[in-house]
N, CA and C atoms as an extended XYZ file, in Angstrom:
297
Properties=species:S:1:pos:R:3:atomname:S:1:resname:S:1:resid:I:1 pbc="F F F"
N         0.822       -1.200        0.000 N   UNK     1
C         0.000        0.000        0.000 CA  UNK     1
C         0.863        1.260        0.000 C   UNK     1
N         2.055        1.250        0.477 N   UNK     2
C         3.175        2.189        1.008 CA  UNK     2
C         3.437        3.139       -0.454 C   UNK     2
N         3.426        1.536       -1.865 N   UNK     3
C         4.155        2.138       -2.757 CA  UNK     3
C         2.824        2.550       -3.972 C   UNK     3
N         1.889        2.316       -3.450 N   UNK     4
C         0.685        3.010       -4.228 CA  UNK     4
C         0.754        4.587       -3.702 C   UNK     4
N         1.044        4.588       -2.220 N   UNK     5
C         0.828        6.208       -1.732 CA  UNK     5
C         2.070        6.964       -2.767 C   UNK     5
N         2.979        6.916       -2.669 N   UNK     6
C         4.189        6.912       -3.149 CA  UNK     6
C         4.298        7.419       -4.702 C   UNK     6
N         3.249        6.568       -5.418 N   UNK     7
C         3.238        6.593       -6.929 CA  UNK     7
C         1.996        7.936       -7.435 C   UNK     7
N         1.552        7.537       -6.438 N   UNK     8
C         0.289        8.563       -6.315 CA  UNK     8
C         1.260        9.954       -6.417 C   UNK     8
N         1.947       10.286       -5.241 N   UNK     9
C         1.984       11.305       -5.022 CA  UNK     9
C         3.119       11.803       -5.847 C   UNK     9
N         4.037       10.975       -6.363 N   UNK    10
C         5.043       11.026       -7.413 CA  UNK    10
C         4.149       11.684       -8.913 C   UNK    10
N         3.262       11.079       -8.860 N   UNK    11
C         2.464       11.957      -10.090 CA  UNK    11
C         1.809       12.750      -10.005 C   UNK    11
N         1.170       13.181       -8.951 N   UNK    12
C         1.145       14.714       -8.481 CA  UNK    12
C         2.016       15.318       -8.840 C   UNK    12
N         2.952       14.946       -8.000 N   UNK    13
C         4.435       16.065       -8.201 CA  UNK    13
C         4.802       16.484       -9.430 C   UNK    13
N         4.543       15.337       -9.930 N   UNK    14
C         5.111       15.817      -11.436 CA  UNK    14
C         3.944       16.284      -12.651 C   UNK    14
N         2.847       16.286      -12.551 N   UNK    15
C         1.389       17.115      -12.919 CA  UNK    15
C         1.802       18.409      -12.681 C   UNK    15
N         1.945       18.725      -10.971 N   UNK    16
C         2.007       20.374      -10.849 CA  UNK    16
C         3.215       21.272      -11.592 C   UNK    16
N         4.208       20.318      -11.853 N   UNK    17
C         5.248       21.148      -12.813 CA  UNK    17
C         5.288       21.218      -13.963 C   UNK    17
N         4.870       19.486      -14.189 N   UNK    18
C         4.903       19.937      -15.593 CA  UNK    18
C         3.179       20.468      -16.646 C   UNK    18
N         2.558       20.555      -15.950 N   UNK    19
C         1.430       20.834      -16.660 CA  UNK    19
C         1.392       22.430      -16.987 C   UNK    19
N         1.991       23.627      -15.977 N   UNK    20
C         2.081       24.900      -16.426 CA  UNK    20
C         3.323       24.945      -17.908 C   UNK    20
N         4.034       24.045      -17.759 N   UNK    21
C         5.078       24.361      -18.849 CA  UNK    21
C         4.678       23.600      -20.344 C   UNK    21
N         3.426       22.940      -20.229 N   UNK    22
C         2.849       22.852      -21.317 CA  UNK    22
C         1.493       23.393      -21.896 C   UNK    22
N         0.837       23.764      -20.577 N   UNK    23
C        -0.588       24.872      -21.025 CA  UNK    23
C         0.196       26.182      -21.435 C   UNK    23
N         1.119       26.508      -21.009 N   UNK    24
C         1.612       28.093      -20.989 CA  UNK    24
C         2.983       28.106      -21.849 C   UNK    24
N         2.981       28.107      -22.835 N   UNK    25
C         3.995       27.762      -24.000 CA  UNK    25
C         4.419       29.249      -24.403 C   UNK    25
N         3.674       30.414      -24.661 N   UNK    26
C         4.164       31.458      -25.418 CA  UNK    26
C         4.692       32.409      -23.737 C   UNK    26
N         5.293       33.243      -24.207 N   UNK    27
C         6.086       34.190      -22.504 CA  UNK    27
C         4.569       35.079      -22.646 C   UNK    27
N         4.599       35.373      -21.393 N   UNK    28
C         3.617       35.906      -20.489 CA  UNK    28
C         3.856       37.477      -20.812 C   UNK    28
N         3.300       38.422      -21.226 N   UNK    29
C         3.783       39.586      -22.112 CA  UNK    29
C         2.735       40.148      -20.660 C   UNK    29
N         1.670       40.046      -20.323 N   UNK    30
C         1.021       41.493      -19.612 CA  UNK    30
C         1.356       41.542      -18.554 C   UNK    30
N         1.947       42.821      -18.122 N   UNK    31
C         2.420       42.981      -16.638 CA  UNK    31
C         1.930       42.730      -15.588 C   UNK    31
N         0.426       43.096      -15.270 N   UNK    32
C        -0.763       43.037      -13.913 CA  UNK    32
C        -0.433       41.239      -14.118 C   UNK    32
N        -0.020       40.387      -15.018 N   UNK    33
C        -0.063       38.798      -14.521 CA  UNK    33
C         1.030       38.779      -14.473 C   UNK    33
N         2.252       39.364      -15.029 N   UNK    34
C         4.016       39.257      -14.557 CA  UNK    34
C         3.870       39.667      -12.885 C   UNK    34
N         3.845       40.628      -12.596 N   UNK    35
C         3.644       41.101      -11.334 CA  UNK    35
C         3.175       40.280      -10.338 C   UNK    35
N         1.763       39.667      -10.602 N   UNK    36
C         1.016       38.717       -9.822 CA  UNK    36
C         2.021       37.496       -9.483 C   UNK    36
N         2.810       37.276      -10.740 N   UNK    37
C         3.230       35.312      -10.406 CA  UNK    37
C         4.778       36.138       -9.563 C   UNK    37
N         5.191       37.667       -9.604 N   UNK    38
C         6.147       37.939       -9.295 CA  UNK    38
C         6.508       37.664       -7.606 C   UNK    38
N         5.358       37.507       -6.975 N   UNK    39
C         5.134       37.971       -5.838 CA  UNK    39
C         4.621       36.428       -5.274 C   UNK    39
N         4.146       35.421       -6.292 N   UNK    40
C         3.279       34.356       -5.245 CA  UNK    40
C         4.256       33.535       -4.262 C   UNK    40
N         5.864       33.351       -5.063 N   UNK    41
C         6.569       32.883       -4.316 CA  UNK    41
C         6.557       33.497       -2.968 C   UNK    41
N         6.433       34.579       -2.941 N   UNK    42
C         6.760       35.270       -1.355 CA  UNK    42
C         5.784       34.977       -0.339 C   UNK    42
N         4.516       35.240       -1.363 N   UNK    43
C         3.249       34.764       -0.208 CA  UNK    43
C         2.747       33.445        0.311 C   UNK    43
N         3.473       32.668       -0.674 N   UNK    44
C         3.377       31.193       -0.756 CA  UNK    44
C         4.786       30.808        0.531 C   UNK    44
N         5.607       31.436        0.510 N   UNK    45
C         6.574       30.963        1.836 CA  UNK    45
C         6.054       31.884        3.107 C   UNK    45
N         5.223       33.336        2.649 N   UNK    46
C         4.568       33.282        4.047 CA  UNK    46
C         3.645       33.210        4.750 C   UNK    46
N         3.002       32.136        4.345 N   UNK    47
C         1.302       31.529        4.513 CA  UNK    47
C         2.395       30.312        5.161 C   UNK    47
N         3.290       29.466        4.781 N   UNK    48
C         3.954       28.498        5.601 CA  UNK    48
C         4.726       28.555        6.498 C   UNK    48
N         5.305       29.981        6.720 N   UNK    49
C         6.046       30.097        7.714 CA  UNK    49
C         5.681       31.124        8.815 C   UNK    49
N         4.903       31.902        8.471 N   UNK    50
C         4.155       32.957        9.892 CA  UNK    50
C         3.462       31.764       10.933 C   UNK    50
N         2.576       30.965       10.460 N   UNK    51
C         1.983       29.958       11.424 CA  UNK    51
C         2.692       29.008       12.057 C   UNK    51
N         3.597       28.613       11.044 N   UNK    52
C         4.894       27.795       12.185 CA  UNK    52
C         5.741       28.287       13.159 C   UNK    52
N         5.465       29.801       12.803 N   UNK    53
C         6.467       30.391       13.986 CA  UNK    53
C         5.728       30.571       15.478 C   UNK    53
N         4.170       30.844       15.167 N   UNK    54
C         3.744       31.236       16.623 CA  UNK    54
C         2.869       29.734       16.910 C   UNK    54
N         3.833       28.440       16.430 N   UNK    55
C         3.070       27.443       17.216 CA  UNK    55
C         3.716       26.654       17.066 C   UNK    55
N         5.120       26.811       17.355 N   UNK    56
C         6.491       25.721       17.247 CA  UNK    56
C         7.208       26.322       18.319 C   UNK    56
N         6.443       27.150       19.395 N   UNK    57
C         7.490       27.454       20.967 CA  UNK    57
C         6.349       27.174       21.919 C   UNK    57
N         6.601       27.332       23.119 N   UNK    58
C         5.868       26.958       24.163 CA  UNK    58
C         5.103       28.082       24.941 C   UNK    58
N         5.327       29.433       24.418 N   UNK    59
C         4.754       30.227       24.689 CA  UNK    59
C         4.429       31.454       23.535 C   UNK    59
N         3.219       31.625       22.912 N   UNK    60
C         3.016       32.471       22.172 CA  UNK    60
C         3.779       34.009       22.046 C   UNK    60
N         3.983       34.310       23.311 N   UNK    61
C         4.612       35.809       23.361 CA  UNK    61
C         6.193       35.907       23.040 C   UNK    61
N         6.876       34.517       23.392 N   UNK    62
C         8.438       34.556       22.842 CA  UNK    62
C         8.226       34.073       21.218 C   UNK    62
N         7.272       33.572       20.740 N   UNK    63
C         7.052       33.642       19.380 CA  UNK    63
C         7.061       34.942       18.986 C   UNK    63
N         6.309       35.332       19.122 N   UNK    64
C         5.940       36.907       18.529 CA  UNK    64
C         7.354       37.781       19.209 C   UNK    64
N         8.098       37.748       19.944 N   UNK    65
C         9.396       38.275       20.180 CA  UNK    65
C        10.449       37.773       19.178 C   UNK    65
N        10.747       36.985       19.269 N   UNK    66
C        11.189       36.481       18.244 CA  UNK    66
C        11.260       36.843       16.610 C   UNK    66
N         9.719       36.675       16.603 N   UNK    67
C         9.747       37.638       15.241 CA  UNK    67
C         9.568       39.034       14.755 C   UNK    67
N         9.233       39.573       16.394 N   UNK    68
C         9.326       40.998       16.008 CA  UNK    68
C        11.036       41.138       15.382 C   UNK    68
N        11.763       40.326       16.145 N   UNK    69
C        13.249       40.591       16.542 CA  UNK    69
C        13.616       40.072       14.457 C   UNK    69
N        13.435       38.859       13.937 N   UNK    70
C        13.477       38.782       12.667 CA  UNK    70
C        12.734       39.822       11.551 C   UNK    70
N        11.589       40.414       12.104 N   UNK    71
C        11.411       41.402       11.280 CA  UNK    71
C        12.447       42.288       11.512 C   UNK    71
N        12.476       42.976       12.139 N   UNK    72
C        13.322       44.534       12.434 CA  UNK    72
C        14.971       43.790       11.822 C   UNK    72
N        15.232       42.974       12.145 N   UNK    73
C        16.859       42.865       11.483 CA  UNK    73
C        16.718       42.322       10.354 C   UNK    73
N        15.916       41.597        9.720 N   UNK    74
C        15.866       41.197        8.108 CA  UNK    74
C        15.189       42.990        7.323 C   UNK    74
N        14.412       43.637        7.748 N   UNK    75
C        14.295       45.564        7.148 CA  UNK    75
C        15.755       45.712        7.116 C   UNK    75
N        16.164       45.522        8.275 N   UNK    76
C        17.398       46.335        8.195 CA  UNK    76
C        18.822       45.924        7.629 C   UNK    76
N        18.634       44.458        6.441 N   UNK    77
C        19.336       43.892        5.495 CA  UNK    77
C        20.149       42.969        5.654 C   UNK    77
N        19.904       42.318        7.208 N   UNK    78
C        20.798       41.238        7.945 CA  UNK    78
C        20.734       39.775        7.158 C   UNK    78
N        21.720       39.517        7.213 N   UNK    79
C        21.881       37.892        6.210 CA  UNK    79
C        20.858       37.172        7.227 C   UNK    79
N        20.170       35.928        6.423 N   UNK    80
C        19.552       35.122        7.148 CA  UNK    80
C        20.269       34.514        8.512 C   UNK    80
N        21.623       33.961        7.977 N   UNK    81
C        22.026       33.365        9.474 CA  UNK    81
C        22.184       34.100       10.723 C   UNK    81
N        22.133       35.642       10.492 N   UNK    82
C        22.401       36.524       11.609 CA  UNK    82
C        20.568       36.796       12.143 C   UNK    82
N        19.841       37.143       10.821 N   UNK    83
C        18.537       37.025       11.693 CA  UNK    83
C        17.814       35.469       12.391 C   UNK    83
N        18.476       34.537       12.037 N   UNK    84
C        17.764       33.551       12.799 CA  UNK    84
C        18.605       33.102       13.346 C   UNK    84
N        19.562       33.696       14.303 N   UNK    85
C        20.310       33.271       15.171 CA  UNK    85
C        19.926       34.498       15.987 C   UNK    85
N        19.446       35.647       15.863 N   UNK    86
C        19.285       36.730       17.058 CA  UNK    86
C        17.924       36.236       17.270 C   UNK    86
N        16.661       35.804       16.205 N   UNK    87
C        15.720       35.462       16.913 CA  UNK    87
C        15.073       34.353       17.608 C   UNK    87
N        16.004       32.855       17.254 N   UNK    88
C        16.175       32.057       18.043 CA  UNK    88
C        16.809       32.455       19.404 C   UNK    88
N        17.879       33.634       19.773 N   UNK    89
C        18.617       33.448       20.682 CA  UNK    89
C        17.179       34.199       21.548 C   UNK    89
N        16.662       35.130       21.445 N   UNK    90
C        15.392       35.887       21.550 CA  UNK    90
C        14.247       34.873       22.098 C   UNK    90
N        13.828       34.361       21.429 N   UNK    91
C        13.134       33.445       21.884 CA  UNK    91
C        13.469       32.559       23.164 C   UNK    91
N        14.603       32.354       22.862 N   UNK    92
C        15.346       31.277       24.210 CA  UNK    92
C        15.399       32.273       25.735 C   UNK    92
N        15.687       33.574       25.293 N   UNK    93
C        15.508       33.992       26.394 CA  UNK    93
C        14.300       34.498       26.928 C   UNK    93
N        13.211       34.967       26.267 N   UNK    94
C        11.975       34.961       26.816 CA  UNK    94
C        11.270       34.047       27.288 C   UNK    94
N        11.460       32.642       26.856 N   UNK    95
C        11.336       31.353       27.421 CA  UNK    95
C        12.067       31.340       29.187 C   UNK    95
N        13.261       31.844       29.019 N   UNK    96
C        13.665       31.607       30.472 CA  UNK    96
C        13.394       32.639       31.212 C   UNK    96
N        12.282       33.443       31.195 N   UNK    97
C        11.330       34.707       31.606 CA  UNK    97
C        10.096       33.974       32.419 C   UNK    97
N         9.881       33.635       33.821 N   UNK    98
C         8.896       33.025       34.191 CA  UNK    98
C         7.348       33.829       34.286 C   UNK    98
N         6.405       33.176       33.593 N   UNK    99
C         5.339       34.380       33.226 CA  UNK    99
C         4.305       33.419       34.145 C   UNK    99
């Protein structure tokens, strides 16, 4: 049964890629739809990652510290490893904050 799930989902996978690169053959000329697909990547990683952040710690409020702390240093042009190492470290210490 393992390798029916498996095959299944192997052809999914490969439907969702390859089916835009054969409905959509000529380049995409109007801007208001350049623009649109310009942007889904972004909203598409943050529809998956805002909700994992305030429900992958043990207390909602060092979540939201945390990412206040990744917003304000990713504005202000910090490489990823420096913002998710100040807001992990952030988090760890509001955790050891007895509320």
């Amino acid at each position: 049964m393992i390798y029916l799930y498996i095959l299944i989902m192997a052809v999914t996978t490969y439907l969702i890629r390859m089916l835009p690169l054969t409905l959509f053959q000529k380049e995409i000329n109007h801007p208001y739809v350049k623009r649109f697909l310009h942007y889904v990547p972004y909203a598409c990683l943050t529809a998956m990652t805002v909700p994992a952040i305030f429900y992958c710690t043990a207390n909602p409020i060092s979540a939201a510290a945390g990412f206040a702390v990744a917003i304000i240093l990713g504005y202000k042009k910090q490489s990823l490893p420096v913002v998710a190492l100040f807001a992990c470290v952030t988090v760890f210490l509001v955790e050891l904050i007895p509320l």
